[in-house]
Each structure stands twice: as C-alpha cells, then as structure tokens.
mmCIF file of C-alpha atoms in Angstrom:
data_model
loop_
_atom_site.group_PDB
_atom_site.id
_atom_site.type_symbol
_atom_site.label_atom_id
_atom_site.label_comp_id
_atom_site.label_asym_id
_atom_site.label_seq_id
_atom_site.Cartn_x
_atom_site.Cartn_y
_atom_site.Cartn_z
ATOM 1 C CA UNK A 49 19.941 7.620 5.759
ATOM 2 C CA UNK A 50 19.930 4.415 7.771
ATOM 3 C CA UNK A 51 16.699 2.646 6.872
ATOM 4 C CA UNK A 52 14.704 -0.307 8.129
ATOM 5 C CA UNK A 53 12.015 -1.839 5.951
ATOM 6 C CA UNK A 54 9.571 -3.556 8.290
ATOM 7 C CA UNK A 55 7.758 -6.354 6.484
ATOM 8 C CA UNK A 56 9.153 -8.671 3.819
ATOM 9 C CA UNK A 57 6.075 -9.303 1.727
ATOM 10 C CA UNK A 58 5.726 -8.173 -1.884
ATOM 11 C CA UNK A 59 6.054 -4.445 -1.352
ATOM 12 C CA UNK A 60 8.523 -4.443 1.525
ATOM 13 C CA UNK A 61 10.826 -6.768 -0.406
ATOM 14 C CA UNK A 62 10.516 -4.728 -3.596
ATOM 15 C CA UNK A 63 11.219 -1.394 -1.916
ATOM 16 C CA UNK A 64 14.096 -2.793 0.159
ATOM 17 C CA UNK A 65 15.715 -4.248 -2.970
ATOM 18 C CA UNK A 66 15.431 -0.977 -4.844
ATOM 19 C CA UNK A 67 16.840 1.006 -1.923
ATOM 20 C CA UNK A 68 19.755 -1.434 -1.614
ATOM 21 C CA UNK A 69 20.502 -1.327 -5.342
ATOM 22 C CA UNK A 70 20.557 2.489 -5.162
ATOM 23 C CA UNK A 71 23.242 2.334 -2.468
ATOM 24 C CA UNK A 72 21.171 3.114 0.606
ATOM 25 C CA UNK A 73 21.988 1.644 4.031
ATOM 26 C CA UNK A 74 18.871 -0.501 4.349
ATOM 27 C CA UNK A 75 17.912 -3.626 6.271
ATOM 28 C CA UNK A 76 14.814 -5.759 5.703
ATOM 29 C CA UNK A 77 13.001 -7.238 8.674
ATOM 30 C CA UNK A 78 11.544 -10.711 8.175
ATOM 31 C CA UNK A 79 10.457 -13.676 10.269
ATOM 32 C CA UNK A 80 10.138 -17.442 10.016
ATOM 33 C CA UNK A 81 10.402 -19.150 6.636
ATOM 34 C CA UNK A 82 10.580 -15.845 4.815
ATOM 35 C CA UNK A 83 13.640 -14.848 6.835
ATOM 36 C CA UNK A 84 15.337 -18.176 6.049
ATOM 37 C CA UNK A 85 14.604 -17.813 2.326
ATOM 38 C CA UNK A 86 15.972 -14.264 2.243
ATOM 39 C CA UNK A 87 19.159 -15.363 3.989
ATOM 40 C CA UNK A 88 19.630 -18.142 1.441
ATOM 41 C CA UNK A 89 18.807 -16.312 -1.771
ATOM 42 C CA UNK A 90 18.327 -12.614 -1.050
ATOM 43 C CA UNK A 91 15.297 -10.812 -2.430
ATOM 44 C CA UNK A 92 14.255 -12.534 -5.667
ATOM 45 C CA UNK A 93 12.472 -10.302 -8.171
ATOM 46 C CA UNK A 94 10.746 -10.939 -11.486
ATOM 47 C CA UNK A 95 8.612 -8.641 -13.601
ATOM 48 C CA UNK A 96 5.120 -10.145 -13.804
ATOM 49 C CA UNK A 97 5.337 -13.508 -15.649
ATOM 50 C CA UNK A 98 8.919 -13.121 -16.835
ATOM 51 C CA UNK A 99 11.133 -16.212 -16.381
ATOM 52 C CA UNK A 100 14.085 -13.927 -15.577
ATOM 53 C CA UNK A 101 14.641 -13.709 -11.817
ATOM 54 C CA UNK A 102 17.282 -11.459 -10.293
ATOM 55 C CA UNK A 103 18.587 -11.745 -6.751
ATOM 56 C CA UNK A 104 19.349 -8.716 -4.601
ATOM 57 C CA UNK A 105 21.437 -9.394 -1.442
ATOM 58 C CA UNK A 106 19.560 -7.079 0.913
ATOM 59 C CA UNK A 107 20.735 -7.381 4.545
ATOM 60 C CA UNK A 108 17.992 -9.020 6.619
ATOM 61 C CA UNK A 109 17.281 -8.924 10.352
ATOM 62 C CA UNK A 110 14.882 -10.844 12.569
ATOM 63 C CA UNK A 111 14.479 -8.193 15.244
ATOM 64 C CA UNK A 112 14.786 -4.402 14.947
ATOM 65 C CA UNK A 113 17.432 -2.930 17.212
ATOM 66 C CA UNK A 114 19.048 0.426 17.819
ATOM 67 C CA UNK A 115 18.090 3.535 15.922
ATOM 68 C CA UNK A 116 17.220 4.349 12.326
ATOM 69 C CA UNK A 117 16.711 7.547 10.404
ATOM 70 C CA UNK A 118 13.561 6.057 8.905
ATOM 71 C CA UNK A 119 11.517 2.913 9.445
ATOM 72 C CA UNK A 120 9.215 2.143 6.497
ATOM 73 C CA UNK A 121 6.384 -0.172 7.529
ATOM 74 C CA UNK A 122 4.868 -2.482 4.899
ATOM 75 C CA UNK A 123 2.402 -4.754 6.679
ATOM 76 C CA UNK A 124 -1.304 -5.493 6.433
ATOM 77 C CA UNK A 125 -3.865 -3.382 8.258
ATOM 78 C CA UNK A 126 -4.718 -6.038 10.850
ATOM 79 C CA UNK A 127 -1.025 -6.507 11.721
ATOM 80 C CA UNK A 128 -0.335 -2.892 12.666
ATOM 81 C CA UNK A 129 -1.156 -3.197 16.379
ATOM 82 C CA UNK A 130 1.484 -5.900 16.878
ATOM 83 C CA UNK A 131 4.040 -3.933 14.874
ATOM 84 C CA UNK A 132 3.484 -0.797 16.948
ATOM 85 C CA UNK A 133 4.532 -2.608 20.110
ATOM 86 C CA UNK A 134 7.919 -3.496 18.620
ATOM 87 C CA UNK A 135 8.432 0.022 17.233
ATOM 88 C CA UNK A 136 7.767 1.793 20.504
ATOM 89 C CA UNK A 137 11.275 1.067 21.819
ATOM 90 C CA UNK A 138 13.117 2.055 18.664
ATOM 91 C CA UNK A 139 14.437 5.427 17.586
ATOM 92 C CA UNK A 140 13.594 7.023 14.265
ATOM 93 C CA UNK A 141 10.758 8.390 12.179
ATOM 94 C CA UNK A 142 8.194 5.824 11.060
ATOM 95 C CA UNK A 143 6.526 5.937 7.644
ATOM 96 C CA UNK A 144 3.445 3.736 7.430
ATOM 97 C CA UNK A 145 3.023 2.652 3.786
ATOM 98 C CA UNK A 146 -0.141 0.577 3.932
ATOM 99 C CA UNK A 147 -3.931 0.482 3.879
ATOM 100 C CA UNK A 148 -5.035 2.563 6.864
ATOM 101 C CA UNK A 149 -8.212 4.593 7.425
ATOM 102 C CA UNK A 150 -8.011 5.162 11.187
ATOM 103 C CA UNK A 151 -5.855 8.304 11.076
ATOM 104 C CA UNK A 152 -2.524 9.021 12.724
ATOM 105 C CA UNK A 153 -3.838 9.270 16.296
ATOM 106 C CA UNK A 154 -3.793 5.532 17.233
ATOM 107 C CA UNK A 155 -0.332 5.177 15.702
ATOM 108 C CA UNK A 156 1.153 8.161 17.508
ATOM 109 C CA UNK A 157 -0.442 7.163 20.797
ATOM 110 C CA UNK A 158 1.877 4.135 20.904
ATOM 111 C CA UNK A 159 5.112 5.293 19.264
ATOM 112 C CA UNK A 160 4.925 9.078 19.713
ATOM 113 C CA UNK A 161 2.974 11.474 17.511
ATOM 114 C CA UNK A 162 6.097 13.291 16.353
ATOM 115 C CA UNK A 163 7.450 10.112 14.712
ATOM 116 C CA UNK A 164 4.491 9.297 12.458
ATOM 117 C CA UNK A 165 4.310 9.833 8.699
ATOM 118 C CA UNK A 166 1.652 8.387 6.404
ATOM 119 C CA UNK A 167 1.856 7.173 2.821
ATOM 120 C CA UNK A 168 0.723 4.604 0.328
ATOM 121 C CA UNK A 169 2.900 2.463 -1.980
ATOM 122 C CA UNK A 170 1.737 2.824 -5.572
ATOM 123 C CA UNK A 171 3.075 -0.562 -6.603
ATOM 124 C CA UNK A 172 1.735 -4.070 -6.781
ATOM 125 C CA UNK A 173 2.650 -7.680 -7.230
ATOM 126 C CA UNK A 174 2.289 -11.235 -6.011
ATOM 127 C CA UNK A 175 4.406 -13.856 -4.272
ATOM 128 C CA UNK A 176 5.336 -16.869 -6.380
ATOM 129 C CA UNK A 177 6.963 -19.098 -3.804
ATOM 130 C CA UNK A 178 9.906 -16.983 -2.655
ATOM 131 C CA UNK A 179 9.902 -14.834 -5.812
ATOM 132 C CA UNK A 180 8.309 -11.394 -5.833
ATOM 133 C CA UNK A 181 6.538 -10.914 -9.155
ATOM 134 C CA UNK A 182 6.021 -7.179 -9.341
ATOM 135 C CA UNK A 183 3.673 -5.284 -11.604
ATOM 136 C CA UNK A 184 5.344 -3.767 -14.653
ATOM 137 C CA UNK A 185 5.187 -0.003 -15.018
ATOM 138 C CA UNK A 186 2.858 1.284 -17.725
ATOM 139 C CA UNK A 187 1.437 4.579 -18.929
ATOM 140 C CA UNK A 188 -1.270 4.604 -16.277
ATOM 141 C CA UNK A 189 0.897 3.641 -13.282
ATOM 142 C CA UNK A 190 3.653 6.110 -14.253
ATOM 143 C CA UNK A 191 1.145 8.964 -14.025
ATOM 144 C CA UNK A 192 0.264 8.181 -10.407
ATOM 145 C CA UNK A 193 2.869 9.279 -7.855
ATOM 146 C CA UNK A 194 3.325 7.639 -4.458
ATOM 147 C CA UNK A 195 1.863 10.044 -1.869
ATOM 148 C CA UNK A 196 3.622 10.688 1.457
ATOM 149 C CA UNK A 197 2.563 13.222 4.030
ATOM 150 C CA UNK A 198 2.775 14.604 7.525
ATOM 151 C CA UNK A 199 -0.378 13.927 9.561
ATOM 152 C CA UNK A 200 -0.938 17.679 9.971
ATOM 153 C CA UNK A 201 -0.418 18.438 6.283
ATOM 154 C CA UNK A 202 2.823 20.429 6.623
ATOM 155 C CA UNK A 203 5.692 20.128 4.167
ATOM 156 C CA UNK A 204 8.656 19.566 6.473
ATOM 157 C CA UNK A 205 12.372 19.053 5.786
ATOM 158 C CA UNK A 206 12.129 15.384 6.809
ATOM 159 C CA UNK A 207 9.212 14.849 4.440
ATOM 160 C CA UNK A 208 11.146 16.396 1.575
ATOM 161 C CA UNK A 209 14.187 14.207 2.373
ATOM 162 C CA UNK A 210 12.085 11.052 2.344
ATOM 163 C CA UNK A 211 10.360 11.937 -0.918
ATOM 164 C CA UNK A 212 13.738 12.641 -2.511
ATOM 165 C CA UNK A 213 15.148 9.320 -1.250
ATOM 166 C CA UNK A 214 12.358 7.420 -2.992
ATOM 167 C CA UNK A 215 12.850 9.421 -6.160
ATOM 168 C CA UNK A 216 16.512 8.381 -6.241
ATOM 169 C CA UNK A 217 15.434 4.741 -6.568
ATOM 170 C CA UNK A 218 13.149 5.475 -9.499
ATOM 171 C CA UNK A 219 9.890 5.721 -7.577
ATOM 172 C CA UNK A 220 7.725 8.723 -8.411
ATOM 173 C CA UNK A 221 6.946 10.091 -4.953
ATOM 174 C CA UNK A 222 5.252 13.326 -3.960
ATOM 175 C CA UNK A 223 4.271 15.240 -0.837
ATOM 176 C CA UNK A 224 0.561 14.974 -0.051
ATOM 177 C CA UNK A 225 -0.923 17.616 2.300
ATOM 178 C CA UNK A 226 -4.160 15.640 2.762
ATOM 179 C CA UNK A 227 -2.681 12.223 3.380
ATOM 180 C CA UNK A 228 -5.265 11.095 5.933
ATOM 181 C CA UNK A 229 -8.133 12.012 3.594
ATOM 182 C CA UNK A 230 -6.279 10.259 0.751
ATOM 183 C CA UNK A 231 -6.042 7.033 2.757
ATOM 184 C CA UNK A 232 -9.692 7.180 3.820
ATOM 185 C CA UNK A 233 -10.774 7.754 0.217
ATOM 186 C CA UNK A 234 -8.651 4.856 -0.984
ATOM 187 C CA UNK A 235 -10.112 2.574 1.693
ATOM 188 C CA UNK A 236 -13.647 3.615 0.705
ATOM 189 C CA UNK A 237 -12.813 2.293 -2.778
ATOM 190 C CA UNK A 238 -10.554 -0.606 -1.809
ATOM 191 C CA UNK A 239 -12.878 -2.403 0.617
ATOM 192 C CA UNK A 240 -15.812 -2.950 -1.797
ATOM 193 C CA UNK A 241 -13.363 -3.731 -4.614
ATOM 194 C CA UNK A 242 -11.335 -6.226 -2.597
ATOM 195 C CA UNK A 243 -14.381 -7.937 -1.135
ATOM 196 C CA UNK A 244 -16.080 -8.201 -4.532
ATOM 197 C CA UNK A 245 -12.937 -9.668 -6.120
ATOM 198 C CA UNK A 246 -12.576 -12.121 -3.244
ATOM 199 C CA UNK A 247 -16.214 -13.265 -3.572
ATOM 200 C CA UNK A 248 -16.000 -13.603 -7.361
ATOM 201 C CA UNK A 249 -12.726 -15.536 -7.287
ATOM 202 C CA UNK A 250 -10.454 -12.986 -8.929
ATOM 203 C CA UNK A 251 -10.533 -9.716 -10.864
ATOM 204 C CA UNK A 252 -11.269 -11.298 -14.257
ATOM 205 C CA UNK A 253 -14.131 -13.366 -12.819
ATOM 206 C CA UNK A 254 -15.579 -10.193 -11.296
ATOM 207 C CA UNK A 255 -15.284 -8.382 -14.637
ATOM 208 C CA UNK A 256 -17.363 -11.143 -16.219
ATOM 209 C CA UNK A 257 -20.244 -10.392 -13.827
ATOM 210 C CA UNK A 258 -21.594 -6.894 -14.611
ATOM 211 C CA UNK A 259 -24.237 -7.098 -11.885
ATOM 212 C CA UNK A 260 -21.559 -7.757 -9.263
ATOM 213 C CA UNK A 261 -19.490 -4.833 -10.582
ATOM 214 C CA UNK A 262 -22.577 -2.640 -10.406
ATOM 215 C CA UNK A 263 -23.209 -3.668 -6.797
ATOM 216 C CA UNK A 264 -19.572 -2.990 -5.932
ATOM 217 C CA UNK A 265 -19.782 0.476 -7.496
ATOM 218 C CA UNK A 266 -22.875 1.327 -5.465
ATOM 219 C CA UNK A 267 -21.080 0.376 -2.240
ATOM 220 C CA UNK A 268 -18.117 2.550 -3.251
ATOM 221 C CA UNK A 269 -20.494 5.443 -3.890
ATOM 222 C CA UNK A 270 -22.140 4.960 -0.497
ATOM 223 C CA UNK A 271 -18.753 5.053 1.205
ATOM 224 C CA UNK A 272 -17.607 8.176 -0.639
ATOM 225 C CA UNK A 273 -20.876 9.980 0.065
ATOM 226 C CA UNK A 274 -20.577 9.210 3.782
ATOM 227 C CA UNK A 275 -16.981 10.456 4.015
ATOM 228 C CA UNK A 276 -16.463 13.373 6.442
ATOM 229 C CA UNK A 277 -14.209 15.144 3.903
ATOM 230 C CA UNK A 278 -14.307 15.474 0.095
ATOM 231 C CA UNK A 279 -12.630 12.628 -1.832
ATOM 232 C CA UNK A 280 -8.850 12.955 -2.173
ATOM 233 C CA UNK A 281 -7.555 12.993 -4.865
ATOM 234 C CA UNK A 282 -10.448 14.934 -6.355
ATOM 235 C CA UNK A 283 -10.659 12.531 -9.288
ATOM 236 C CA UNK A 284 -12.410 10.016 -7.032
ATOM 237 C CA UNK A 285 -15.408 12.362 -6.971
ATOM 238 C CA UNK A 286 -16.125 11.122 -10.507
ATOM 239 C CA UNK A 287 -17.176 7.790 -8.990
ATOM 240 C CA UNK A 288 -20.112 9.634 -7.419
ATOM 241 C CA UNK A 289 -21.113 11.734 -10.424
ATOM 242 C CA UNK A 290 -20.425 9.937 -13.703
ATOM 243 C CA UNK A 291 -23.169 7.711 -15.180
ATOM 244 C CA UNK A 292 -23.294 4.254 -13.656
ATOM 245 C CA UNK A 293 -23.178 2.475 -17.022
ATOM 246 C CA UNK A 294 -19.985 4.300 -17.981
ATOM 247 C CA UNK A 295 -18.298 3.535 -14.671
ATOM 248 C CA UNK A 296 -19.293 -0.145 -14.779
ATOM 249 C CA UNK A 297 -17.781 -0.478 -18.250
ATOM 250 C CA UNK A 298 -14.591 1.299 -17.139
ATOM 251 C CA UNK A 299 -14.230 -0.842 -14.015
ATOM 252 C CA UNK A 300 -14.744 -4.047 -16.023
ATOM 253 C CA UNK A 301 -11.953 -3.023 -18.406
ATOM 254 C CA UNK A 302 -9.686 -2.273 -15.468
ATOM 255 C CA UNK A 303 -10.411 -5.632 -13.823
ATOM 256 C CA UNK A 304 -9.347 -7.460 -16.992
ATOM 257 C CA UNK A 305 -6.176 -5.396 -17.436
ATOM 258 C CA UNK A 306 -2.658 -6.623 -16.568
ATOM 259 C CA UNK A 307 -2.508 -3.785 -14.010
ATOM 260 C CA UNK A 308 -5.330 -5.385 -12.018
ATOM 261 C CA UNK A 309 -4.313 -8.995 -12.568
ATOM 262 C CA UNK A 310 -0.743 -8.350 -11.365
ATOM 263 C CA UNK A 311 -1.663 -5.925 -8.575
ATOM 264 C CA UNK A 312 -2.289 -8.460 -5.810
ATOM 265 C CA UNK A 313 -6.073 -8.404 -6.198
ATOM 266 C CA UNK A 314 -5.939 -12.110 -7.014
ATOM 267 C CA UNK A 315 -4.590 -12.915 -3.542
ATOM 268 C CA UNK A 316 -7.378 -14.893 -1.871
ATOM 269 C CA UNK A 317 -5.399 -15.713 1.285
ATOM 270 C CA UNK A 318 -6.883 -15.528 4.796
ATOM 271 C CA UNK A 319 -4.554 -12.563 5.423
ATOM 272 C CA UNK A 320 -6.252 -10.611 2.639
ATOM 273 C CA UNK A 321 -9.675 -11.329 4.103
ATOM 274 C CA UNK A 322 -8.487 -10.268 7.563
ATOM 275 C CA UNK A 323 -7.035 -7.035 6.199
ATOM 276 C CA UNK A 324 -10.236 -6.139 4.351
ATOM 277 C CA UNK A 325 -12.290 -6.847 7.471
ATOM 278 C CA UNK A 326 -10.130 -4.525 9.596
ATOM 279 C CA UNK A 327 -10.153 -1.840 6.925
ATOM 280 C CA UNK A 328 -13.950 -2.102 6.684
ATOM 281 C CA UNK A 329 -14.170 -1.509 10.445
ATOM 282 C CA UNK A 330 -12.079 1.628 10.055
ATOM 283 C CA UNK A 331 -14.276 2.891 7.211
ATOM 284 C CA UNK A 332 -17.429 2.322 9.243
ATOM 285 C CA UNK A 333 -15.895 4.260 12.123
ATOM 286 C CA UNK A 334 -14.880 7.273 10.058
ATOM 287 C CA UNK A 335 -18.173 7.393 8.125
ATOM 288 C CA UNK A 336 -20.232 6.624 11.264
ATOM 289 C CA UNK A 337 -22.278 4.007 9.438
#
C-alpha cells in the first residue's frame, strides 16, 4: 500500500517510523519547524527515558498530493476541520486515528462517506525537543489491541487489509464493529481524566489528591450514564457499578504508573487544553447534556 501519515506529532511520527522500518511505502506530512527537523534528522525515537535515540529516515512531505491507498490521520480533535479541507481533494481511504466523539457523519460530509474509517491508536508518548519518547510496552498495554472499524460496523476487505498492515509492524490491531460507540465511551472517560490531570499539574499530582480523583470519577460516571449506547468495550461499565472507593484506589495507582506518566497525560500545552475543550463539546452533544 502507498500510505500517507498526516500529522507528525508523537503518534504520527511513531507509526510512520514503524511502517517505514517494515518496508511500507509511507510518507509523513509535517509543517514548519517540525518539517525542517524531520528533513535534517529523520524521525528520532527513544523508549521513555532511555538515552538511546535511533533515527528513522522516513520520507517527509509538506503538502499531500496525488493519491494514496490509505491516509492515516493523527491530529488533535480541534484540528480536524482544517485537515478535512486538505483531504477533500485527495484520493484514498482515510483512517482517523484520534480522539473523536462526533461520529463519522461530519467527516464523510466533507471528504465522502465511503472514504471514512475510524480508529484509535493504543500508544502513547511525549515530545522531548525533536525526539519522540514513546511509552514502553508492558503486560497491560499488550493486552489492549488497537481498534479500527467501518462506520457502519461491517468487516470489509479494506478493513482487514489495514488491520493486517498494522500487525506486520508489530502493532496489535483488531476490527471493531462498534467503533463509534468505542470512541464516544473513550471520550466520556478521557475528558474528565484529561481535565483533572491538567488542573492538578500532572498525573502524579492528581493521584496525590484523592478528593480530586473522586470528583473526576463521578464526572466519568455521569458521562457514561448519559451515553446513548452501552459502554464499549463492556469493561467500561465497571466504572459505573464497582464501589467508588475501589475505583478511586485503582485510578490513583494507574496515575502513578509509568504507563500514565509516559502516555502524554503530562502534556499541559495549550493544544491539549483546546483538544479537551472540543472533545467535551462533542460529548455534551452526544449525551444531550
């Protein structure tokens, strides 16, 4: 497949590097200073706090042109509208791998409904200058596959091809028949979590404040209860039913774990705040609250 990775942040850079190393025909779209850094050094990767940095010479482009078999979009929620305008004139299926709770309709209305696929990248990391410090795989993260799905829930040949392509680069991917519900459920959890972490000053600081964790959990429960469909995956239903004291203790352990610390939750940039605000708007719209 001829692939374009749209967005050269942590996840776009990581996925593009892995696709390139696996021999795929992939280009990475970047702009401004990030584009210049990628042209000088390639994608620079390091596992968490490791001093070892490897460089992957992924081809980079400033503007998408021509046709692709697949365009994988890794941008923040509030940036999607601008991205859609540039994708409308391109050929190829488009897989949106990002936080998104507004459904496939607004995406397809701009680029064509038949082109849209939805997914979520089960990876994390931070930018350290021009170096992508990605989260190391562990027992917990290996058990969670990256979901990808058709908006209508079908398992199509193109979906199977895309899932297989990600598996060839060592990413555990799976078809998800309820991808829209999955994304809405994740947003119902992610918005209170992200906002609480941002207010506290980081995941560890939030873990040290049990009252704040308790308040965050109650907002998550409110969101999940107001959802128009049952939580997907079903395991999220436990956040509505298990005792509050147990869940608070579990969430505090998670917030102190390397998985949380190296997931990007510590990013207090204005872009993170803007993304959470847009995602919160989408959650309010789908829960009608």
